[in-house]
Amino acid sequence: MNKLIKEFNEGTRRKTDPRYKKLSRASPCPQPLATDKGKGGGVVKAHALGIQARLGRDLNYKRLWYVRYADDFLIGVIGSYDDCHKVRKKITDFLKESLKMELNLEKTKITHATTDRAKFLGLEIRITPYEKKPVRRVVRGDQSYMIKLNTSPQLLAPLSNILDKLREMGLIKKGNIATS
């Protein structure tokens, strides 16, 4: 995986979205948002329009990460859908040729982490969608403006699945009451 990461990764950072750049340098919005209170200029307008600071599809920027636990692993890709298929093919070939193992393609899922969830070790993992990212007022010098915060991946534990598993194991009864 480390060799694959070195081959895959490109660029140092994503390019700035030119629309965001133009708005962020503009004077305050003519119709400020309720959260803006007349300050922050075009940054607030950019956030209201859903324009992110960095390009989501920068073809010169790619990243690959992975997490492994025993025989399960999760791979994160910043890149295209085709890139994901190429990575999966390389991993499938490596497992088959070098380790004489088969990758279970039924359990191998390619998802877009902001619109779908990946399952790993009983958890559902997703990235916070842009419109749900928290907003914070930032003060730099004599300027004050609103920014959308970057968030970490979310690890979601589906409670119904956990309760079903506990019921299966005989640890809880109907109505989710612990057995003695």
CSV table of N, CA and C in Angstrom, one decimal:
chain,number,residue,atom,x,y,z
A,1,MET,N,0.8,-1.2,0.0
A,1,MET,CA,0.0,0.0,0.0
A,1,MET,C,0.9,1.3,0.0
A,2,ASN,N,2.0,1.2,0.8
A,2,ASN,CA,2.8,2.4,0.8
A,2,ASN,C,3.4,2.7,-0.6
A,3,LYS,N,3.8,1.7,-1.3
A,3,LYS,CA,4.3,1.9,-2.7
A,3,LYS,C,3.2,2.4,-3.6
A,4,LEU,N,2.0,1.9,-3.5
A,4,LEU,CA,0.8,2.4,-4.2
A,4,LEU,C,0.5,3.8,-3.9
A,5,ILE,N,0.6,4.2,-2.7
A,5,ILE,CA,0.4,5.6,-2.2
A,5,ILE,C,1.4,6.5,-2.9
A,6,LYS,N,2.7,6.1,-2.9
A,6,LYS,CA,3.7,7.0,-3.5
A,6,LYS,C,3.5,7.2,-5.0
A,7,GLU,N,3.0,6.1,-5.7
A,7,GLU,CA,2.7,6.2,-7.1
A,7,GLU,C,1.5,7.0,-7.4
A,8,PHE,N,0.5,6.9,-6.5
A,8,PHE,CA,-0.8,7.6,-6.8
A,8,PHE,C,-0.8,9.1,-6.4
A,9,ASN,N,-0.2,9.5,-5.3
A,9,ASN,CA,-0.3,10.9,-4.8
A,9,ASN,C,0.3,11.8,-5.8
A,10,GLU,N,-0.5,12.9,-6.1
A,10,GLU,CA,0.0,14.0,-7.0
A,10,GLU,C,-0.3,15.3,-6.4
A,11,GLY,N,0.5,16.3,-6.7
A,11,GLY,CA,0.2,17.7,-6.3
A,11,GLY,C,0.5,18.0,-4.8
A,12,THR,N,0.6,19.2,-4.4
A,12,THR,CA,0.8,19.6,-3.0
A,12,THR,C,-0.4,20.1,-2.3
A,13,ARG,N,-1.3,20.7,-3.1
A,13,ARG,CA,-2.6,21.2,-2.5
A,13,ARG,C,-3.6,21.5,-3.7
A,14,ARG,N,-4.8,21.4,-3.3
A,14,ARG,CA,-5.9,21.7,-4.3
A,14,ARG,C,-5.8,23.2,-4.7
A,15,LYS,N,-6.2,23.4,-6.0
A,15,LYS,CA,-6.2,24.8,-6.5
A,15,LYS,C,-7.4,25.5,-5.8
A,16,THR,N,-7.3,26.8,-5.7
A,16,THR,CA,-8.4,27.7,-5.2
A,16,THR,C,-9.4,27.8,-6.3
A,17,ASP,N,-10.7,27.7,-5.9
A,17,ASP,CA,-11.8,27.9,-6.8
A,17,ASP,C,-11.8,29.4,-7.3
A,18,PRO,N,-11.7,29.7,-8.6
A,18,PRO,CA,-11.6,31.1,-9.0
A,18,PRO,C,-12.9,31.9,-8.6
A,19,ARG,N,-14.0,31.3,-8.5
A,19,ARG,CA,-15.3,32.0,-8.1
A,19,ARG,C,-15.1,32.4,-6.6
A,20,TYR,N,-14.6,31.5,-5.8
A,20,TYR,CA,-14.4,31.8,-4.4
A,20,TYR,C,-13.4,32.9,-4.2
A,21,LYS,N,-12.3,32.8,-5.0
A,21,LYS,CA,-11.3,33.9,-4.9
A,21,LYS,C,-11.8,35.2,-5.2
A,22,LYS,N,-12.6,35.3,-6.3
A,22,LYS,CA,-13.2,36.6,-6.7
A,22,LYS,C,-14.2,37.1,-5.6
A,23,LEU,N,-15.1,36.2,-5.1
A,23,LEU,CA,-16.0,36.7,-4.1
A,23,LEU,C,-15.3,37.0,-2.8
A,24,SER,N,-14.3,36.3,-2.4
A,24,SER,CA,-13.6,36.6,-1.1
A,24,SER,C,-12.9,37.9,-1.1
A,25,ARG,N,-12.6,38.4,-2.3
A,25,ARG,CA,-11.9,39.7,-2.4
A,25,ARG,C,-12.9,40.9,-2.6
A,26,ALA,N,-14.1,40.5,-2.7
A,26,ALA,CA,-15.2,41.5,-3.0
A,26,ALA,C,-15.5,42.3,-1.7
A,27,SER,N,-16.1,43.4,-1.8
A,27,SER,CA,-16.6,44.2,-0.7
A,27,SER,C,-17.8,43.5,-0.1
A,28,PRO,N,-18.2,43.9,1.1
A,28,PRO,CA,-19.4,43.2,1.8
A,28,PRO,C,-20.6,43.1,0.8
A,29,CYS,N,-21.3,42.0,1.0
A,29,CYS,CA,-22.5,41.6,0.2
A,29,CYS,C,-23.5,42.8,0.3
A,30,PRO,N,-24.2,43.1,-0.8
A,30,PRO,CA,-25.3,44.1,-0.7
A,30,PRO,C,-26.4,43.6,0.2
A,31,GLN,N,-26.7,42.3,0.2
A,31,GLN,CA,-27.7,41.7,1.1
A,31,GLN,C,-27.1,40.7,2.0
A,32,PRO,N,-26.5,41.2,3.2
A,32,PRO,CA,-25.9,40.2,4.1
A,32,PRO,C,-26.8,39.2,4.7
A,33,LEU,N,-26.3,38.0,5.0
A,33,LEU,CA,-27.1,37.0,5.6
A,33,LEU,C,-27.3,37.4,7.1
A,34,ALA,N,-28.3,36.7,7.7
A,34,ALA,CA,-28.6,37.0,9.1
A,34,ALA,C,-27.4,36.7,10.0
A,35,THR,N,-26.6,35.7,9.6
A,35,THR,CA,-25.4,35.4,10.4
A,35,THR,C,-24.2,36.4,10.2
A,36,ASP,N,-24.3,37.1,9.1
A,36,ASP,CA,-23.2,38.0,8.6
A,36,ASP,C,-23.1,39.3,9.4
A,37,LYS,N,-24.3,39.9,9.8
A,37,LYS,CA,-24.3,41.2,10.5
A,37,LYS,C,-23.5,42.3,9.7
A,38,GLY,N,-23.5,42.2,8.4
A,38,GLY,CA,-22.9,43.2,7.6
A,38,GLY,C,-21.4,43.1,7.4
A,39,LYS,N,-20.8,42.1,7.9
A,39,LYS,CA,-19.3,41.9,7.8
A,39,LYS,C,-19.0,40.7,7.0
A,40,GLY,N,-17.8,40.6,6.6
A,40,GLY,CA,-17.3,39.3,6.0
A,40,GLY,C,-17.3,39.3,4.5
A,41,GLY,N,-17.9,40.3,3.9
A,41,GLY,CA,-17.8,40.5,2.4
A,41,GLY,C,-18.3,39.2,1.7
A,42,GLY,N,-17.6,39.0,0.6
A,42,GLY,CA,-18.1,37.9,-0.3
A,42,GLY,C,-17.8,36.5,0.1
A,43,VAL,N,-17.1,36.3,1.2
A,43,VAL,CA,-16.8,35.0,1.7
A,43,VAL,C,-18.2,34.4,2.2
A,44,VAL,N,-18.9,35.2,2.9
A,44,VAL,CA,-20.3,34.8,3.3
A,44,VAL,C,-21.1,34.4,2.1
A,45,LYS,N,-21.1,35.3,1.1
A,45,LYS,CA,-21.9,35.0,-0.1
A,45,LYS,C,-21.4,33.7,-0.8
A,46,ALA,N,-20.1,33.5,-0.8
A,46,ALA,CA,-19.6,32.3,-1.4
A,46,ALA,C,-20.2,31.0,-0.7
A,47,HIS,N,-20.1,31.1,0.7
A,47,HIS,CA,-20.7,30.0,1.5
A,47,HIS,C,-22.2,29.8,1.2
A,48,ALA,N,-22.9,30.9,1.2
A,48,ALA,CA,-24.3,30.8,0.9
A,48,ALA,C,-24.6,30.2,-0.4
A,49,LEU,N,-23.7,30.4,-1.4
A,49,LEU,CA,-23.9,29.9,-2.8
A,49,LEU,C,-23.4,28.4,-2.9
A,50,GLY,N,-22.7,28.0,-1.8
A,50,GLY,CA,-22.2,26.6,-1.8
A,50,GLY,C,-20.9,26.5,-2.5
A,51,ILE,N,-20.2,27.6,-2.7
A,51,ILE,CA,-18.9,27.6,-3.3
A,51,ILE,C,-17.8,27.4,-2.3
A,52,GLN,N,-17.0,26.3,-2.5
A,52,GLN,CA,-15.9,26.0,-1.6
A,52,GLN,C,-14.6,26.7,-2.0
A,53,ALA,N,-13.8,26.9,-1.0
A,53,ALA,CA,-12.5,27.6,-1.2
A,53,ALA,C,-11.6,26.9,-2.2
A,54,ARG,N,-11.6,25.6,-2.1
A,54,ARG,CA,-10.7,24.7,-3.0
A,54,ARG,C,-11.6,24.0,-4.0
A,55,LEU,N,-11.0,23.7,-5.2
A,55,LEU,CA,-11.7,23.0,-6.2
A,55,LEU,C,-11.9,21.5,-5.7
A,56,GLY,N,-13.1,21.0,-5.8
A,56,GLY,CA,-13.3,19.6,-5.5
A,56,GLY,C,-12.7,18.7,-6.5
A,57,ARG,N,-12.7,19.1,-7.7
A,57,ARG,CA,-12.2,18.2,-8.8
A,57,ARG,C,-11.0,18.8,-9.5
A,58,ASP,N,-9.9,18.9,-8.7
A,58,ASP,CA,-8.7,19.4,-9.2
A,58,ASP,C,-7.9,18.2,-9.8
A,59,LEU,N,-7.8,18.1,-11.1
A,59,LEU,CA,-7.2,17.0,-11.7
A,59,LEU,C,-5.7,16.8,-11.4
A,60,ASN,N,-5.1,17.8,-10.9
A,60,ASN,CA,-3.6,17.8,-10.6
A,60,ASN,C,-3.4,17.5,-9.1
A,61,TYR,N,-4.4,17.1,-8.4
A,61,TYR,CA,-4.3,16.8,-7.0
A,61,TYR,C,-5.0,15.4,-6.7
A,62,LYS,N,-4.2,14.5,-6.2
A,62,LYS,CA,-4.8,13.1,-5.8
A,62,LYS,C,-4.1,12.7,-4.5
A,63,ARG,N,-4.9,12.0,-3.7
A,63,ARG,CA,-4.4,11.4,-2.5
A,63,ARG,C,-5.0,10.0,-2.3
A,64,LEU,N,-4.3,9.2,-1.6
A,64,LEU,CA,-4.7,7.8,-1.2
A,64,LEU,C,-4.3,7.6,0.2
A,65,TRP,N,-5.2,7.1,1.0
A,65,TRP,CA,-5.0,6.7,2.4
A,65,TRP,C,-5.6,5.3,2.6
A,66,TYR,N,-5.2,4.7,3.7
A,66,TYR,CA,-5.8,3.4,4.0
A,66,TYR,C,-5.7,3.1,5.5
A,67,VAL,N,-6.7,2.3,6.0
A,67,VAL,CA,-6.7,1.9,7.4
A,67,VAL,C,-6.9,0.4,7.3
A,68,ARG,N,-6.2,-0.4,8.1
A,68,ARG,CA,-6.3,-1.8,8.1
A,68,ARG,C,-6.5,-2.4,9.5
A,69,TYR,N,-7.4,-3.4,9.6
A,69,TYR,CA,-7.6,-4.1,10.8
A,69,TYR,C,-7.8,-5.6,10.5
A,70,ALA,N,-6.8,-6.4,10.8
A,70,ALA,CA,-6.8,-7.8,10.4
A,70,ALA,C,-6.9,-7.9,8.9
A,71,ASP,N,-8.0,-8.6,8.4
A,71,ASP,CA,-8.1,-8.8,7.0
A,71,ASP,C,-9.1,-7.8,6.4
A,72,ASP,N,-9.5,-6.8,7.1
A,72,ASP,CA,-10.4,-5.7,6.6
A,72,ASP,C,-9.6,-4.5,6.4
A,73,PHE,N,-9.9,-3.8,5.3
A,73,PHE,CA,-9.2,-2.5,5.1
A,73,PHE,C,-10.2,-1.5,4.4
A,74,LEU,N,-9.9,-0.3,4.7
A,74,LEU,CA,-10.7,0.8,4.1
A,74,LEU,C,-9.7,1.7,3.4
A,75,ILE,N,-10.0,2.1,2.2
A,75,ILE,CA,-9.1,2.9,1.4
A,75,ILE,C,-9.9,4.2,1.1
A,76,GLY,N,-9.2,5.4,1.3
A,76,GLY,CA,-9.8,6.7,1.0
A,76,GLY,C,-9.0,7.2,-0.2
A,77,VAL,N,-9.8,7.7,-1.2
A,77,VAL,CA,-9.2,8.2,-2.4
A,77,VAL,C,-9.7,9.6,-2.7
A,78,ILE,N,-8.8,10.6,-2.9
A,78,ILE,CA,-9.2,11.9,-3.4
A,78,ILE,C,-8.8,11.7,-4.9
A,79,GLY,N,-9.8,11.6,-5.7
A,79,GLY,CA,-9.5,11.4,-7.1
A,79,GLY,C,-10.8,11.0,-7.8
A,80,SER,N,-10.7,10.5,-9.1
A,80,SER,CA,-11.9,10.2,-9.8
A,80,SER,C,-12.4,8.8,-9.6
A,81,TYR,N,-13.6,8.5,-10.0
A,81,TYR,CA,-14.2,7.2,-10.0
A,81,TYR,C,-13.3,6.2,-10.7
A,82,ASP,N,-12.7,6.6,-11.8
A,82,ASP,CA,-11.8,5.7,-12.6
A,82,ASP,C,-10.5,5.4,-11.8
A,83,ASP,N,-10.0,6.4,-11.0
A,83,ASP,CA,-8.9,6.2,-10.2
A,83,ASP,C,-9.2,5.1,-9.1
A,84,CYS,N,-10.4,5.1,-8.6
A,84,CYS,CA,-10.8,4.1,-7.6
A,84,CYS,C,-10.8,2.7,-8.2
A,85,HIS,N,-11.3,2.6,-9.4
A,85,HIS,CA,-11.3,1.3,-10.1
A,85,HIS,C,-9.9,0.8,-10.4
A,86,LYS,N,-9.0,1.7,-10.7
A,86,LYS,CA,-7.6,1.4,-11.0
A,86,LYS,C,-6.9,0.9,-9.7
A,87,VAL,N,-7.2,1.6,-8.6
A,87,VAL,CA,-6.6,1.2,-7.3
A,87,VAL,C,-7.1,-0.2,-6.9
A,88,ARG,N,-8.4,-0.4,-7.1
A,88,ARG,CA,-9.0,-1.7,-6.7
A,88,ARG,C,-8.4,-2.8,-7.6
A,89,LYS,N,-8.2,-2.6,-8.9
A,89,LYS,CA,-7.6,-3.5,-9.8
A,89,LYS,C,-6.2,-3.9,-9.4
A,90,LYS,N,-5.4,-2.9,-9.0
A,90,LYS,CA,-4.0,-3.1,-8.6
A,90,LYS,C,-4.0,-4.0,-7.3
A,91,ILE,N,-4.9,-3.7,-6.4
A,91,ILE,CA,-5.0,-4.4,-5.1
A,91,ILE,C,-5.4,-5.9,-5.4
A,92,THR,N,-6.4,-6.0,-6.3
A,92,THR,CA,-6.9,-7.4,-6.6
A,92,THR,C,-5.8,-8.2,-7.2
A,93,ASP,N,-5.0,-7.6,-8.2
A,93,ASP,CA,-3.9,-8.3,-8.8
A,93,ASP,C,-2.8,-8.6,-7.8
A,94,PHE,N,-2.5,-7.7,-6.9
A,94,PHE,CA,-1.4,-8.0,-5.9
A,94,PHE,C,-1.9,-9.1,-5.0
A,95,LEU,N,-3.1,-9.1,-4.5
A,95,LEU,CA,-3.6,-10.1,-3.6
A,95,LEU,C,-3.5,-11.5,-4.3
A,96,LYS,N,-3.9,-11.5,-5.6
A,96,LYS,CA,-4.0,-12.8,-6.3
A,96,LYS,C,-2.6,-13.3,-6.7
A,97,GLU,N,-1.7,-12.5,-7.2
A,97,GLU,CA,-0.4,-12.9,-7.6
A,97,GLU,C,0.6,-13.1,-6.5
A,98,SER,N,0.6,-12.2,-5.6
A,98,SER,CA,1.6,-12.3,-4.5
A,98,SER,C,1.2,-13.1,-3.3
A,99,LEU,N,-0.1,-13.0,-2.9
A,99,LEU,CA,-0.6,-13.6,-1.7
A,99,LEU,C,-1.5,-14.8,-1.9
A,100,LYS,N,-1.8,-15.1,-3.2
A,100,LYS,CA,-2.7,-16.2,-3.6
A,100,LYS,C,-4.1,-16.0,-2.8
A,101,MET,N,-4.6,-14.8,-2.7
A,101,MET,CA,-5.8,-14.5,-2.1
A,101,MET,C,-6.8,-13.9,-3.1
A,102,GLU,N,-8.1,-14.0,-2.8
A,102,GLU,CA,-9.1,-13.4,-3.7
A,102,GLU,C,-9.8,-12.3,-2.9
A,103,LEU,N,-10.0,-11.2,-3.6
A,103,LEU,CA,-10.7,-10.0,-3.1
A,103,LEU,C,-12.2,-10.3,-3.3
A,104,ASN,N,-13.0,-10.2,-2.3
A,104,ASN,CA,-14.4,-10.4,-2.4
A,104,ASN,C,-15.0,-9.2,-3.0
A,105,LEU,N,-15.3,-9.2,-4.3
A,105,LEU,CA,-15.9,-8.0,-4.9
A,105,LEU,C,-17.3,-7.7,-4.5
A,106,GLU,N,-18.0,-8.7,-3.9
A,106,GLU,CA,-19.4,-8.4,-3.4
A,106,GLU,C,-19.3,-7.5,-2.2
A,107,LYS,N,-18.2,-7.6,-1.4
A,107,LYS,CA,-18.1,-6.8,-0.2
A,107,LYS,C,-17.2,-5.6,-0.5
A,108,THR,N,-16.6,-5.5,-1.6
A,108,THR,CA,-15.8,-4.4,-2.0
A,108,THR,C,-16.7,-3.3,-2.7
A,109,LYS,N,-16.8,-2.2,-2.0
A,109,LYS,CA,-17.7,-1.2,-2.5
A,109,LYS,C,-17.0,0.1,-2.7
A,110,ILE,N,-17.3,0.8,-3.9
A,110,ILE,CA,-16.7,2.1,-4.1
A,110,ILE,C,-17.9,3.1,-3.9
A,111,THR,N,-17.7,4.0,-3.0
A,111,THR,CA,-18.7,5.0,-2.7
A,111,THR,C,-18.1,6.4,-2.7
A,112,HIS,N,-19.0,7.4,-2.8
A,112,HIS,CA,-18.6,8.8,-2.6
A,112,HIS,C,-18.9,9.1,-1.2
A,113,ALA,N,-17.9,9.4,-0.4
A,113,ALA,CA,-18.1,9.5,1.0
A,113,ALA,C,-19.0,10.7,1.5
A,114,THR,N,-19.3,11.7,0.7
A,114,THR,CA,-20.2,12.7,1.1
A,114,THR,C,-21.6,12.4,0.8
A,115,THR,N,-21.9,11.5,-0.1
A,115,THR,CA,-23.3,11.2,-0.4
A,115,THR,C,-23.7,9.8,0.0
A,116,ASP,N,-22.7,9.0,0.3
A,116,ASP,CA,-23.0,7.6,0.7
A,116,ASP,C,-22.1,7.2,1.9
A,117,ARG,N,-22.3,6.1,2.5
A,117,ARG,CA,-21.5,5.7,3.7
A,117,ARG,C,-20.8,4.4,3.3
A,118,ALA,N,-19.6,4.3,3.9
A,118,ALA,CA,-18.8,3.0,3.8
A,118,ALA,C,-18.9,2.3,5.1
A,119,LYS,N,-19.0,1.0,5.0
A,119,LYS,CA,-19.1,0.2,6.3
A,119,LYS,C,-17.7,-0.4,6.5
A,120,PHE,N,-17.3,-0.2,7.8
A,120,PHE,CA,-16.0,-0.8,8.2
A,120,PHE,C,-16.0,-1.1,9.7
A,121,LEU,N,-15.8,-2.3,10.0
A,121,LEU,CA,-15.8,-2.8,11.4
A,121,LEU,C,-17.1,-2.5,12.2
A,122,GLY,N,-18.2,-2.6,11.5
A,122,GLY,CA,-19.5,-2.4,12.1
A,122,GLY,C,-19.9,-0.9,12.2
A,123,LEU,N,-19.0,0.0,11.7
A,123,LEU,CA,-19.3,1.4,11.7
A,123,LEU,C,-19.7,1.9,10.3
A,124,GLU,N,-20.4,3.0,10.2
A,124,GLU,CA,-20.6,3.6,8.9
A,124,GLU,C,-19.8,4.9,8.9
A,125,ILE,N,-19.1,5.0,7.9
A,125,ILE,CA,-18.1,6.2,7.8
A,125,ILE,C,-18.5,7.1,6.6
A,126,ARG,N,-18.5,8.4,6.9
A,126,ARG,CA,-18.8,9.3,5.8
A,126,ARG,C,-18.1,10.6,6.1
A,127,ILE,N,-18.1,11.5,5.1
A,127,ILE,CA,-17.5,12.8,5.2
A,127,ILE,C,-18.7,13.8,5.3
A,128,THR,N,-18.5,14.8,6.2
A,128,THR,CA,-19.6,15.8,6.3
A,128,THR,C,-19.9,16.5,5.0
A,129,PRO,N,-21.1,16.4,4.5
A,129,PRO,CA,-21.5,17.2,3.3
A,129,PRO,C,-21.2,18.7,3.5
A,130,TYR,N,-20.9,19.4,2.4
A,130,TYR,CA,-20.5,20.8,2.5
A,130,TYR,C,-21.6,21.6,3.2
A,131,GLU,N,-22.8,21.4,2.8
A,131,GLU,CA,-23.9,22.2,3.3
A,131,GLU,C,-24.2,22.0,4.8
A,132,LYS,N,-23.6,20.9,5.4
A,132,LYS,CA,-23.8,20.6,6.8
A,132,LYS,C,-22.6,20.9,7.7
A,133,LYS,N,-21.5,21.5,7.0
A,133,LYS,CA,-20.3,21.9,7.8
A,133,LYS,C,-20.6,23.0,8.7
A,134,PRO,N,-20.1,23.1,9.9
A,134,PRO,CA,-20.3,24.2,10.8
A,134,PRO,C,-19.7,25.5,10.3
A,135,VAL,N,-20.3,26.6,10.7
A,135,VAL,CA,-19.8,27.9,10.3
A,135,VAL,C,-19.3,28.6,11.5
A,136,ARG,N,-18.2,29.3,11.4
A,136,ARG,CA,-17.7,30.0,12.6
A,136,ARG,C,-17.2,31.4,12.1
A,137,ARG,N,-17.4,32.4,13.0
A,137,ARG,CA,-16.9,33.7,12.8
A,137,ARG,C,-15.4,33.8,13.1
A,138,VAL,N,-14.6,34.3,12.2
A,138,VAL,CA,-13.2,34.4,12.4
A,138,VAL,C,-12.8,35.9,12.4
A,139,VAL,N,-11.9,36.3,13.4
A,139,VAL,CA,-11.5,37.7,13.4
A,139,VAL,C,-10.0,37.6,13.2
A,140,ARG,N,-9.6,38.3,12.1
A,140,ARG,CA,-8.1,38.4,11.8
A,140,ARG,C,-7.8,39.9,11.7
A,141,GLY,N,-7.1,40.4,12.6
A,141,GLY,CA,-6.8,41.9,12.7
A,141,GLY,C,-8.1,42.6,12.9
A,142,ASP,N,-8.3,43.6,12.0
A,142,ASP,CA,-9.6,44.4,12.1
A,142,ASP,C,-10.7,43.8,11.2
A,143,GLN,N,-10.5,42.6,10.6
A,143,GLN,CA,-11.5,42.0,9.7
A,143,GLN,C,-12.2,40.9,10.5
A,144,SER,N,-13.5,40.7,10.3
A,144,SER,CA,-14.3,39.7,10.8
A,144,SER,C,-15.1,39.1,9.7
A,145,TYR,N,-15.1,37.7,9.6
A,145,TYR,CA,-15.9,37.1,8.6
A,145,TYR,C,-16.2,35.7,9.0
A,146,MET,N,-17.2,35.1,8.3
A,146,MET,CA,-17.7,33.7,8.5
A,146,MET,C,-16.9,32.8,7.6
A,147,ILE,N,-16.5,31.6,8.2
A,147,ILE,CA,-15.9,30.6,7.4
A,147,ILE,C,-16.6,29.2,7.7
A,148,LYS,N,-16.6,28.3,6.7
A,148,LYS,CA,-17.0,27.0,6.9
A,148,LYS,C,-15.8,26.2,7.4
A,149,LEU,N,-16.0,25.4,8.4
A,149,LEU,CA,-14.9,24.6,9.0
A,149,LEU,C,-14.8,23.3,8.2
A,150,ASN,N,-13.6,22.8,8.1
A,150,ASN,CA,-13.4,21.5,7.6
A,150,ASN,C,-13.7,20.5,8.8
A,151,THR,N,-14.2,19.4,8.5
A,151,THR,CA,-14.5,18.5,9.6
A,151,THR,C,-13.8,17.1,9.3
A,152,SER,N,-13.7,16.4,10.4
A,152,SER,CA,-13.1,15.0,10.3
A,152,SER,C,-14.1,14.1,9.7
A,153,PRO,N,-13.7,12.9,9.2
A,153,PRO,CA,-14.6,11.9,8.8
A,153,PRO,C,-15.5,11.5,10.0
A,154,GLN,N,-16.8,11.2,9.8
A,154,GLN,CA,-17.7,10.8,10.8
A,154,GLN,C,-17.8,9.3,10.9
A,155,LEU,N,-17.7,8.8,12.2
A,155,LEU,CA,-17.9,7.4,12.4
A,155,LEU,C,-19.2,7.2,13.1
A,156,LEU,N,-20.1,6.6,12.4
A,156,LEU,CA,-21.5,6.5,12.9
A,156,LEU,C,-21.8,5.0,13.3
A,157,ALA,N,-22.2,4.8,14.5
A,157,ALA,CA,-22.6,3.5,15.0
A,157,ALA,C,-24.1,3.3,14.9
A,158,PRO,N,-24.5,2.5,13.9
A,158,PRO,CA,-26.0,2.3,13.8
A,158,PRO,C,-26.5,1.5,15.0
A,159,LEU,N,-27.3,2.2,15.8
A,159,LEU,CA,-27.8,1.7,17.1
A,159,LEU,C,-28.7,0.4,16.8
A,160,SER,N,-29.5,0.4,15.8
A,160,SER,CA,-30.4,-0.7,15.6
A,160,SER,C,-29.6,-2.0,15.3
A,161,ASN,N,-28.5,-1.9,14.6
A,161,ASN,CA,-27.6,-3.0,14.3
A,161,ASN,C,-26.9,-3.5,15.6
A,162,ILE,N,-26.5,-2.6,16.4
A,162,ILE,CA,-25.9,-3.0,17.7
A,162,ILE,C,-26.9,-3.7,18.6
A,163,LEU,N,-28.1,-3.2,18.7
A,163,LEU,CA,-29.1,-3.8,19.5
A,163,LEU,C,-29.5,-5.2,19.0
A,164,ASP,N,-29.6,-5.3,17.6
A,164,ASP,CA,-29.9,-6.7,17.0
A,164,ASP,C,-28.8,-7.7,17.4
A,165,LYS,N,-27.5,-7.2,17.3
A,165,LYS,CA,-26.4,-8.1,17.7
A,165,LYS,C,-26.5,-8.5,19.1
A,166,LEU,N,-26.8,-7.6,20.0
A,166,LEU,CA,-26.8,-7.9,21.4
A,166,LEU,C,-28.0,-8.9,21.7
A,167,ARG,N,-29.1,-8.7,21.0
A,167,ARG,CA,-30.3,-9.6,21.1
A,167,ARG,C,-29.9,-11.0,20.6
A,168,GLU,N,-29.1,-11.1,19.5
A,168,GLU,CA,-28.7,-12.4,19.0
A,168,GLU,C,-27.8,-13.1,20.0
A,169,MET,N,-27.0,-12.4,20.7
A,169,MET,CA,-26.0,-12.9,21.7
A,169,MET,C,-26.7,-13.3,23.0
A,170,GLY,N,-28.0,-12.9,23.1
A,170,GLY,CA,-28.7,-13.1,24.4
A,170,GLY,C,-28.4,-12.2,25.5
A,171,LEU,N,-27.8,-11.0,25.2
A,171,LEU,CA,-27.5,-10.1,26.2
A,171,LEU,C,-28.6,-9.1,26.6
A,172,ILE,N,-29.5,-8.9,25.6
A,172,ILE,CA,-30.7,-8.1,25.9
A,172,ILE,C,-32.0,-8.8,25.5
A,173,LYS,N,-33.1,-8.5,26.1
A,173,LYS,CA,-34.4,-9.1,25.8
A,173,LYS,C,-35.2,-8.1,25.0
A,174,LYS,N,-36.4,-8.5,24.6
A,174,LYS,CA,-37.3,-7.6,23.8
A,174,LYS,C,-37.5,-6.3,24.7
A,175,GLY,N,-37.5,-5.2,24.1
A,175,GLY,CA,-37.7,-3.9,24.8
A,175,GLY,C,-36.3,-3.4,25.3
A,176,ASN,N,-35.2,-4.0,24.8
A,176,ASN,CA,-33.8,-3.6,25.1
A,176,ASN,C,-33.5,-3.6,26.6
A,177,ILE,N,-34.0,-4.6,27.3
A,177,ILE,CA,-33.7,-4.8,28.7
A,177,ILE,C,-32.6,-5.8,28.9
A,178,ALA,N,-31.6,-5.5,29.6
A,178,ALA,CA,-30.5,-6.4,29.8
A,178,ALA,C,-30.9,-7.7,30.5
A,179,THR,N,-30.4,-8.8,30.1
A,179,THR,CA,-30.6,-10.1,30.8
A,179,THR,C,-29.7,-10.2,32.0
A,180,SER,N,-30.2,-10.9,33.0
A,180,SER,CA,-29.3,-11.0,34.2
A,180,SER,C,-28.5,-12.3,34.2
